[in-house]
Amino acid sequence: MEPSHPPAFQGLPIPDPAAAIRMPEPPEDFRSGFVALIGRPNVGKSTLLNQLVGEKVAITSPVAQTTRNRLRAILTTPTAQLVLLDTPGIHKPHHLLGERLVQSARGAIGEVDVVLLLVDGSEPAGRGDGFIVELLRQRQVPVHVALNKNDLVDPDQAGALAQSYRDLADWPLHPVSALQGDGTAELVEALAADLPLGPHLYPADAVSDQPEELLMAELIREQVLSHTREEVPHSVAVSIDRVVDDGPRTAILATVLVERASQKGILIGKGGSMLRTIGQGARLQMEKVFSGPVYLELFIKVVPGWRRSAARLAELGYRGD
Ligand code: GDP
Ligand code: MG
């Protein structure tokens, strides 16, 4: 029961939803997923992102302050796609965190496949790291620790410094220099290995030349998440199929990809009510972002098992959704 196309699209070629999802057929062992980047100010988050994706980190969206998971960068390698998110406010000392912020931080961590904790490895672990470690320990999410600024570390001290972080938790440690690029390729490889098997979540060239479409997709995904909670996992993908500059307004056709018919049912809702809610929420955000009226038409497409196998889930310690 997909909605029919609105007048705005009459006379235009109607996209075939399958063809419209511009995600290349990935190799069978391709992995994809969400990586939360966590780190205190000045540990080198921005430097690392720039090192990893260079100028491609073009997305500085106005969504930034309103979301608990902010899209920072998309890294596509021949074997994996990592969607890097940051979780604002998550690395604050306990006494500064209100109950709601803690809840939000927990939720944010719960929505990702892997957490990358970036620390300044030229300094020993401090008491401030305890809070975030505690928070992460409560989640059953794989955590990797990048010991940044390795270029500043005296080789004689390296062992003791690393040990101070090893004492915090039993997570893989990766010495890197975000500034010089040392160790970053190995870091990406290690993160990718902990992602579930799955195809591209975004077009392979997403961040480089389609920042606006990516942002649109993220705004839709955000609405899906905020209105459905656990019934629909964070693994929905959104494809922006068509953007038409229709006079004063922008008309957008988009497809939300889910794994199961039941999820499609949830997203459509009674008499299409959920789809309307999601669409309207996303449209309002888009109108803010693009400073003008937006017409948004959403399709839901089921692609069974496209994302992750039950076995892999169990292996990662996730409960069923
Ligand atoms: P953020 O606040 O976590 O985003 O940190 P930034 O990326 O802004 O980096 C903070 C400072 O640390 C800047 O002066 C960077 O140049 C410096 N920095 C970041 N990574 C490295 C590194 O690997 N080695 C050295 N020596 N300095 C770094
Ligand atoms: Mg920064």
PDB file of C-alpha atoms in Angstrom, residues 59-241:
ATOM      1  CA  ILE A  59      28.811  18.051   6.890  1.00  0.00           C
ATOM      2  CA  THR A  60      28.361  20.701   9.463  1.00  0.00           C
ATOM      3  CA  SER A  61      24.656  20.412   9.767  1.00  0.00           C
ATOM      4  CA  PRO A  62      22.331  22.676  11.690  1.00  0.00           C
ATOM      5  CA  VAL A  63      21.014  19.423  13.169  1.00  0.00           C
ATOM      6  CA  ALA A  64      24.103  19.322  15.286  1.00  0.00           C
ATOM      7  CA  GLN A  65      22.692  20.747  18.460  1.00  0.00           C
ATOM      8  CA  THR A  66      19.378  18.997  18.266  1.00  0.00           C
ATOM      9  CA  THR A  67      20.393  15.399  17.878  1.00  0.00           C
ATOM     10  CA  ARG A  68      22.025  13.139  20.364  1.00  0.00           C
ATOM     11  CA  ASN A  69      23.885  11.335  17.643  1.00  0.00           C
ATOM     12  CA  ARG A  70      25.407  13.705  15.200  1.00  0.00           C
ATOM     13  CA  LEU A  71      26.678  12.482  11.908  1.00  0.00           C
ATOM     14  CA  ARG A  72      30.299  13.417  11.539  1.00  0.00           C
ATOM     15  CA  ALA A  73      31.692  11.484   8.655  1.00  0.00           C
ATOM     16  CA  ILE A  74      31.253   8.503   6.442  1.00  0.00           C
ATOM     17  CA  LEU A  75      34.247   6.367   5.674  1.00  0.00           C
ATOM     18  CA  THR A  76      33.882   3.979   2.793  1.00  0.00           C
ATOM     19  CA  THR A  77      36.654   1.494   2.131  1.00  0.00           C
ATOM     20  CA  PRO A  78      36.609  -1.400  -0.359  1.00  0.00           C
ATOM     21  CA  THR A  79      35.484  -3.726   2.428  1.00  0.00           C
ATOM     22  CA  ALA A  80      33.476  -1.618   4.837  1.00  0.00           C
ATOM     23  CA  GLN A  81      31.479   1.508   5.439  1.00  0.00           C
ATOM     24  CA  LEU A  82      31.806   3.236   8.798  1.00  0.00           C
ATOM     25  CA  VAL A  83      29.316   5.905   9.722  1.00  0.00           C
ATOM     26  CA  LEU A  84      30.975   8.001  12.409  1.00  0.00           C
ATOM     27  CA  LEU A  85      28.685   9.721  14.859  1.00  0.00           C
ATOM     28  CA  ASP A  86      29.496  11.805  17.805  1.00  0.00           C
ATOM     29  CA  THR A  87      27.496  11.967  20.944  1.00  0.00           C
ATOM     30  CA  PRO A  88      27.583  15.511  22.264  1.00  0.00           C
ATOM     31  CA  GLY A  89      28.018  15.909  25.969  1.00  0.00           C
ATOM     32  CA  ILE A  90      28.692  12.300  26.635  1.00  0.00           C
ATOM     33  CA  HIS A  91      32.139  12.683  28.062  1.00  0.00           C
ATOM     34  CA  LYS A  92      31.315  15.069  30.879  1.00  0.00           C
ATOM     35  CA  PRO A  93      32.178  14.405  34.490  1.00  0.00           C
ATOM     36  CA  HIS A  94      29.396  12.757  36.400  1.00  0.00           C
ATOM     37  CA  HIS A  95      28.395  15.717  38.509  1.00  0.00           C
ATOM     38  CA  LEU A  96      27.722  17.822  35.450  1.00  0.00           C
ATOM     39  CA  LEU A  97      25.415  15.297  33.941  1.00  0.00           C
ATOM     40  CA  GLY A  98      21.736  15.496  34.636  1.00  0.00           C
ATOM     41  CA  GLU A  99      19.747  12.306  34.733  1.00  0.00           C
ATOM     42  CA  ARG A 100      18.269  13.051  31.344  1.00  0.00           C
ATOM     43  CA  LEU A 101      21.623  13.602  29.762  1.00  0.00           C
ATOM     44  CA  VAL A 102      22.834  10.309  31.159  1.00  0.00           C
ATOM     45  CA  GLN A 103      19.763   8.620  29.712  1.00  0.00           C
ATOM     46  CA  SER A 104      20.395  10.259  26.396  1.00  0.00           C
ATOM     47  CA  ALA A 105      24.039   9.247  26.450  1.00  0.00           C
ATOM     48  CA  ARG A 106      23.107   5.660  27.218  1.00  0.00           C
ATOM     49  CA  GLY A 107      20.614   5.690  24.400  1.00  0.00           C
ATOM     50  CA  ALA A 108      23.137   7.124  22.011  1.00  0.00           C
ATOM     51  CA  ILE A 109      25.639   4.426  22.807  1.00  0.00           C
ATOM     52  CA  GLY A 110      22.944   1.794  22.507  1.00  0.00           C
ATOM     53  CA  GLU A 111      22.274   2.814  18.939  1.00  0.00           C
ATOM     54  CA  VAL A 112      25.718   2.146  17.559  1.00  0.00           C
ATOM     55  CA  ASP A 113      27.614  -0.993  16.610  1.00  0.00           C
ATOM     56  CA  VAL A 114      31.004   0.074  17.908  1.00  0.00           C
ATOM     57  CA  VAL A 115      32.336   2.802  20.162  1.00  0.00           C
ATOM     58  CA  LEU A 116      35.640   4.516  19.475  1.00  0.00           C
ATOM     59  CA  LEU A 117      36.957   6.155  22.604  1.00  0.00           C
ATOM     60  CA  LEU A 118      39.626   8.655  21.660  1.00  0.00           C
ATOM     61  CA  VAL A 119      42.043   9.693  24.384  1.00  0.00           C
ATOM     62  CA  ASP A 120      45.198  11.755  24.576  1.00  0.00           C
ATOM     63  CA  GLY A 121      47.635   8.883  24.884  1.00  0.00           C
ATOM     64  CA  SER A 122      50.518  11.224  25.649  1.00  0.00           C
ATOM     65  CA  GLU A 123      48.943  11.652  29.095  1.00  0.00           C
ATOM     66  CA  PRO A 124      48.178   8.842  31.504  1.00  0.00           C
ATOM     67  CA  ALA A 125      44.544   7.914  32.049  1.00  0.00           C
ATOM     68  CA  GLY A 126      42.894  10.246  34.532  1.00  0.00           C
ATOM     69  CA  ARG A 127      40.047  10.085  36.955  1.00  0.00           C
ATOM     70  CA  GLY A 128      37.783  11.823  34.443  1.00  0.00           C
ATOM     71  CA  ASP A 129      37.950   8.741  32.252  1.00  0.00           C
ATOM     72  CA  GLY A 130      36.245   6.612  34.884  1.00  0.00           C
ATOM     73  CA  PHE A 131      32.765   7.926  34.197  1.00  0.00           C
ATOM     74  CA  ILE A 132      32.773   7.192  30.506  1.00  0.00           C
ATOM     75  CA  VAL A 133      34.307   3.788  31.099  1.00  0.00           C
ATOM     76  CA  GLU A 134      31.544   2.973  33.558  1.00  0.00           C
ATOM     77  CA  LEU A 135      28.896   4.104  31.103  1.00  0.00           C
ATOM     78  CA  LEU A 136      30.382   2.049  28.297  1.00  0.00           C
ATOM     79  CA  ARG A 137      30.784  -1.019  30.442  1.00  0.00           C
ATOM     80  CA  GLN A 138      27.062  -1.090  31.063  1.00  0.00           C
ATOM     81  CA  ARG A 139      26.395  -1.456  27.345  1.00  0.00           C
ATOM     82  CA  GLN A 140      27.176  -4.573  25.441  1.00  0.00           C
ATOM     83  CA  VAL A 141      28.845  -2.693  22.657  1.00  0.00           C
ATOM     84  CA  PRO A 142      32.388  -3.328  21.478  1.00  0.00           C
ATOM     85  CA  VAL A 143      34.723  -0.506  22.461  1.00  0.00           C
ATOM     86  CA  HIS A 144      38.061   0.414  20.904  1.00  0.00           C
ATOM     87  CA  VAL A 145      40.412   2.904  22.480  1.00  0.00           C
ATOM     88  CA  ALA A 146      42.611   5.051  20.264  1.00  0.00           C
ATOM     89  CA  LEU A 147      45.651   6.364  22.120  1.00  0.00           C
ATOM     90  CA  ASN A 148      46.147   9.534  20.147  1.00  0.00           C
ATOM     91  CA  LYS A 149      49.170  11.836  19.922  1.00  0.00           C
ATOM     92  CA  ASN A 150      51.448   8.857  19.838  1.00  0.00           C
ATOM     93  CA  ASP A 151      53.990  11.045  18.058  1.00  0.00           C
ATOM     94  CA  LEU A 152      54.499  12.905  21.362  1.00  0.00           C
ATOM     95  CA  VAL A 153      55.145   9.750  23.328  1.00  0.00           C
ATOM     96  CA  ASP A 154      58.664   8.906  24.396  1.00  0.00           C
ATOM     97  CA  PRO A 155      59.134   5.242  23.492  1.00  0.00           C
ATOM     98  CA  ASP A 156      60.440   4.596  27.012  1.00  0.00           C
ATOM     99  CA  GLN A 157      57.139   5.823  28.446  1.00  0.00           C
ATOM    100  CA  ALA A 158      54.831   4.165  25.965  1.00  0.00           C
ATOM    101  CA  GLY A 159      54.433   0.978  27.948  1.00  0.00           C
ATOM    102  CA  ALA A 160      53.493   2.689  31.198  1.00  0.00           C
ATOM    103  CA  LEU A 161      51.094   5.078  29.463  1.00  0.00           C
ATOM    104  CA  ALA A 162      49.341   2.247  27.653  1.00  0.00           C
ATOM    105  CA  GLN A 163      49.129   0.305  30.895  1.00  0.00           C
ATOM    106  CA  SER A 164      47.256   3.162  32.584  1.00  0.00           C
ATOM    107  CA  TYR A 165      44.540   2.772  29.946  1.00  0.00           C
ATOM    108  CA  ARG A 166      44.659  -0.994  30.042  1.00  0.00           C
ATOM    109  CA  ASP A 167      43.911  -0.730  33.758  1.00  0.00           C
ATOM    110  CA  LEU A 168      40.654   1.063  32.989  1.00  0.00           C
ATOM    111  CA  ALA A 169      39.093  -1.666  30.919  1.00  0.00           C
ATOM    112  CA  ASP A 170      39.951  -4.631  28.801  1.00  0.00           C
ATOM    113  CA  TRP A 171      39.432  -2.995  25.428  1.00  0.00           C
ATOM    114  CA  PRO A 172      41.692  -3.102  22.377  1.00  0.00           C
ATOM    115  CA  LEU A 173      44.159  -0.197  22.408  1.00  0.00           C
ATOM    116  CA  HIS A 174      45.347   1.442  19.208  1.00  0.00           C
ATOM    117  CA  PRO A 175      48.230   3.904  19.329  1.00  0.00           C
ATOM    118  CA  VAL A 176      47.689   6.511  16.615  1.00  0.00           C
ATOM    119  CA  SER A 177      48.829   9.909  15.550  1.00  0.00           C
ATOM    120  CA  ALA A 178      45.834  11.680  14.119  1.00  0.00           C
ATOM    121  CA  LEU A 179      48.137  14.505  13.139  1.00  0.00           C
ATOM    122  CA  GLN A 180      50.584  12.392  11.168  1.00  0.00           C
ATOM    123  CA  GLY A 181      48.319   9.541  10.168  1.00  0.00           C
ATOM    124  CA  ASP A 182      50.300   6.825  11.890  1.00  0.00           C
ATOM    125  CA  GLY A 183      48.172   3.871  12.892  1.00  0.00           C
ATOM    126  CA  THR A 184      44.925   5.270  11.538  1.00  0.00           C
ATOM    127  CA  ALA A 185      44.551   2.679   8.771  1.00  0.00           C
ATOM    128  CA  GLU A 186      44.957  -0.110  11.317  1.00  0.00           C
ATOM    129  CA  LEU A 187      42.420   1.606  13.545  1.00  0.00           C
ATOM    130  CA  VAL A 188      39.822   1.723  10.771  1.00  0.00           C
ATOM    131  CA  GLU A 189      40.450  -1.925  10.007  1.00  0.00           C
ATOM    132  CA  ALA A 190      39.936  -2.908  13.640  1.00  0.00           C
ATOM    133  CA  LEU A 191      36.715  -0.897  13.900  1.00  0.00           C
ATOM    134  CA  ALA A 192      35.398  -2.334  10.646  1.00  0.00           C
ATOM    135  CA  ALA A 193      36.034  -5.871  11.867  1.00  0.00           C
ATOM    136  CA  ASP A 194      33.575  -5.276  14.704  1.00  0.00           C
ATOM    137  CA  LEU A 195      30.796  -4.043  12.443  1.00  0.00           C
ATOM    138  CA  PRO A 196      28.035  -6.401  11.343  1.00  0.00           C
ATOM    139  CA  LEU A 197      27.969  -7.805   7.847  1.00  0.00           C
ATOM    140  CA  GLY A 198      25.880  -5.576   5.648  1.00  0.00           C
ATOM    141  CA  PRO A 199      25.846  -3.421   2.530  1.00  0.00           C
ATOM    142  CA  HIS A 200      26.419   0.301   2.212  1.00  0.00           C
ATOM    143  CA  LEU A 201      24.186   2.388   4.439  1.00  0.00           C
ATOM    144  CA  TYR A 202      24.881   5.401   2.319  1.00  0.00           C
ATOM    145  CA  PRO A 203      26.058   5.759  -1.253  1.00  0.00           C
ATOM    146  CA  ALA A 204      29.747   4.946  -1.476  1.00  0.00           C
ATOM    147  CA  ASP A 205      30.541   8.494  -2.554  1.00  0.00           C
ATOM    148  CA  ALA A 206      28.115  10.005  -0.117  1.00  0.00           C
ATOM    149  CA  VAL A 207      30.052  12.557   1.812  1.00  0.00           C
ATOM    150  CA  SER A 208      32.135  13.873  -1.021  1.00  0.00           C
ATOM    151  CA  ASP A 209      29.527  15.261  -3.344  1.00  0.00           C
ATOM    152  CA  GLN A 210      26.086  14.839  -1.881  1.00  0.00           C
ATOM    153  CA  PRO A 211      26.185  16.516   1.475  1.00  0.00           C
ATOM    154  CA  GLU A 212      22.667  17.864   1.159  1.00  0.00           C
ATOM    155  CA  GLU A 213      21.153  14.539   0.233  1.00  0.00           C
ATOM    156  CA  LEU A 214      23.017  12.891   3.025  1.00  0.00           C
ATOM    157  CA  LEU A 215      21.673  15.416   5.443  1.00  0.00           C
ATOM    158  CA  MET A 216      18.143  14.878   4.136  1.00  0.00           C
ATOM    159  CA  ALA A 217      18.552  11.149   4.595  1.00  0.00           C
ATOM    160  CA  GLU A 218      19.838  11.664   8.107  1.00  0.00           C
ATOM    161  CA  LEU A 219      16.902  13.899   8.994  1.00  0.00           C
ATOM    162  CA  ILE A 220      14.482  11.199   7.858  1.00  0.00           C
ATOM    163  CA  ARG A 221      16.378   8.486   9.708  1.00  0.00           C
ATOM    164  CA  GLU A 222      16.312  10.609  12.815  1.00  0.00           C
ATOM    165  CA  GLN A 223      12.518  10.859  12.639  1.00  0.00           C
ATOM    166  CA  VAL A 224      12.222   7.121  12.118  1.00  0.00           C
ATOM    167  CA  LEU A 225      14.321   6.527  15.214  1.00  0.00           C
ATOM    168  CA  SER A 226      12.614   9.068  17.409  1.00  0.00           C
ATOM    169  CA  HIS A 227       9.145   7.747  16.641  1.00  0.00           C
ATOM    170  CA  THR A 228       9.720   4.012  16.669  1.00  0.00           C
ATOM    171  CA  ARG A 229      12.199   3.237  19.457  1.00  0.00           C
ATOM    172  CA  GLU A 230      13.227  -0.403  19.586  1.00  0.00           C
ATOM    173  CA  GLU A 231      10.734  -1.833  17.122  1.00  0.00           C
ATOM    174  CA  VAL A 232      12.731  -0.529  14.207  1.00  0.00           C
ATOM    175  CA  PRO A 233      16.475  -0.836  14.690  1.00  0.00           C
ATOM    176  CA  HIS A 234      18.859   1.946  13.929  1.00  0.00           C
ATOM    177  CA  SER A 235      19.888  -0.023  10.895  1.00  0.00           C
ATOM    178  CA  VAL A 236      17.265   1.497   8.657  1.00  0.00           C
ATOM    179  CA  ALA A 237      18.792   3.097   5.628  1.00  0.00           C
ATOM    180  CA  VAL A 238      17.349   6.038   3.785  1.00  0.00           C
ATOM    181  CA  SER A 239      17.830   6.704   0.125  1.00  0.00           C
ATOM    182  CA  ILE A 240      17.075  10.080  -1.366  1.00  0.00           C
ATOM    183  CA  ASP A 241      15.714   9.065  -4.750  1.00  0.00           C
TER     184      ASP A 241
END
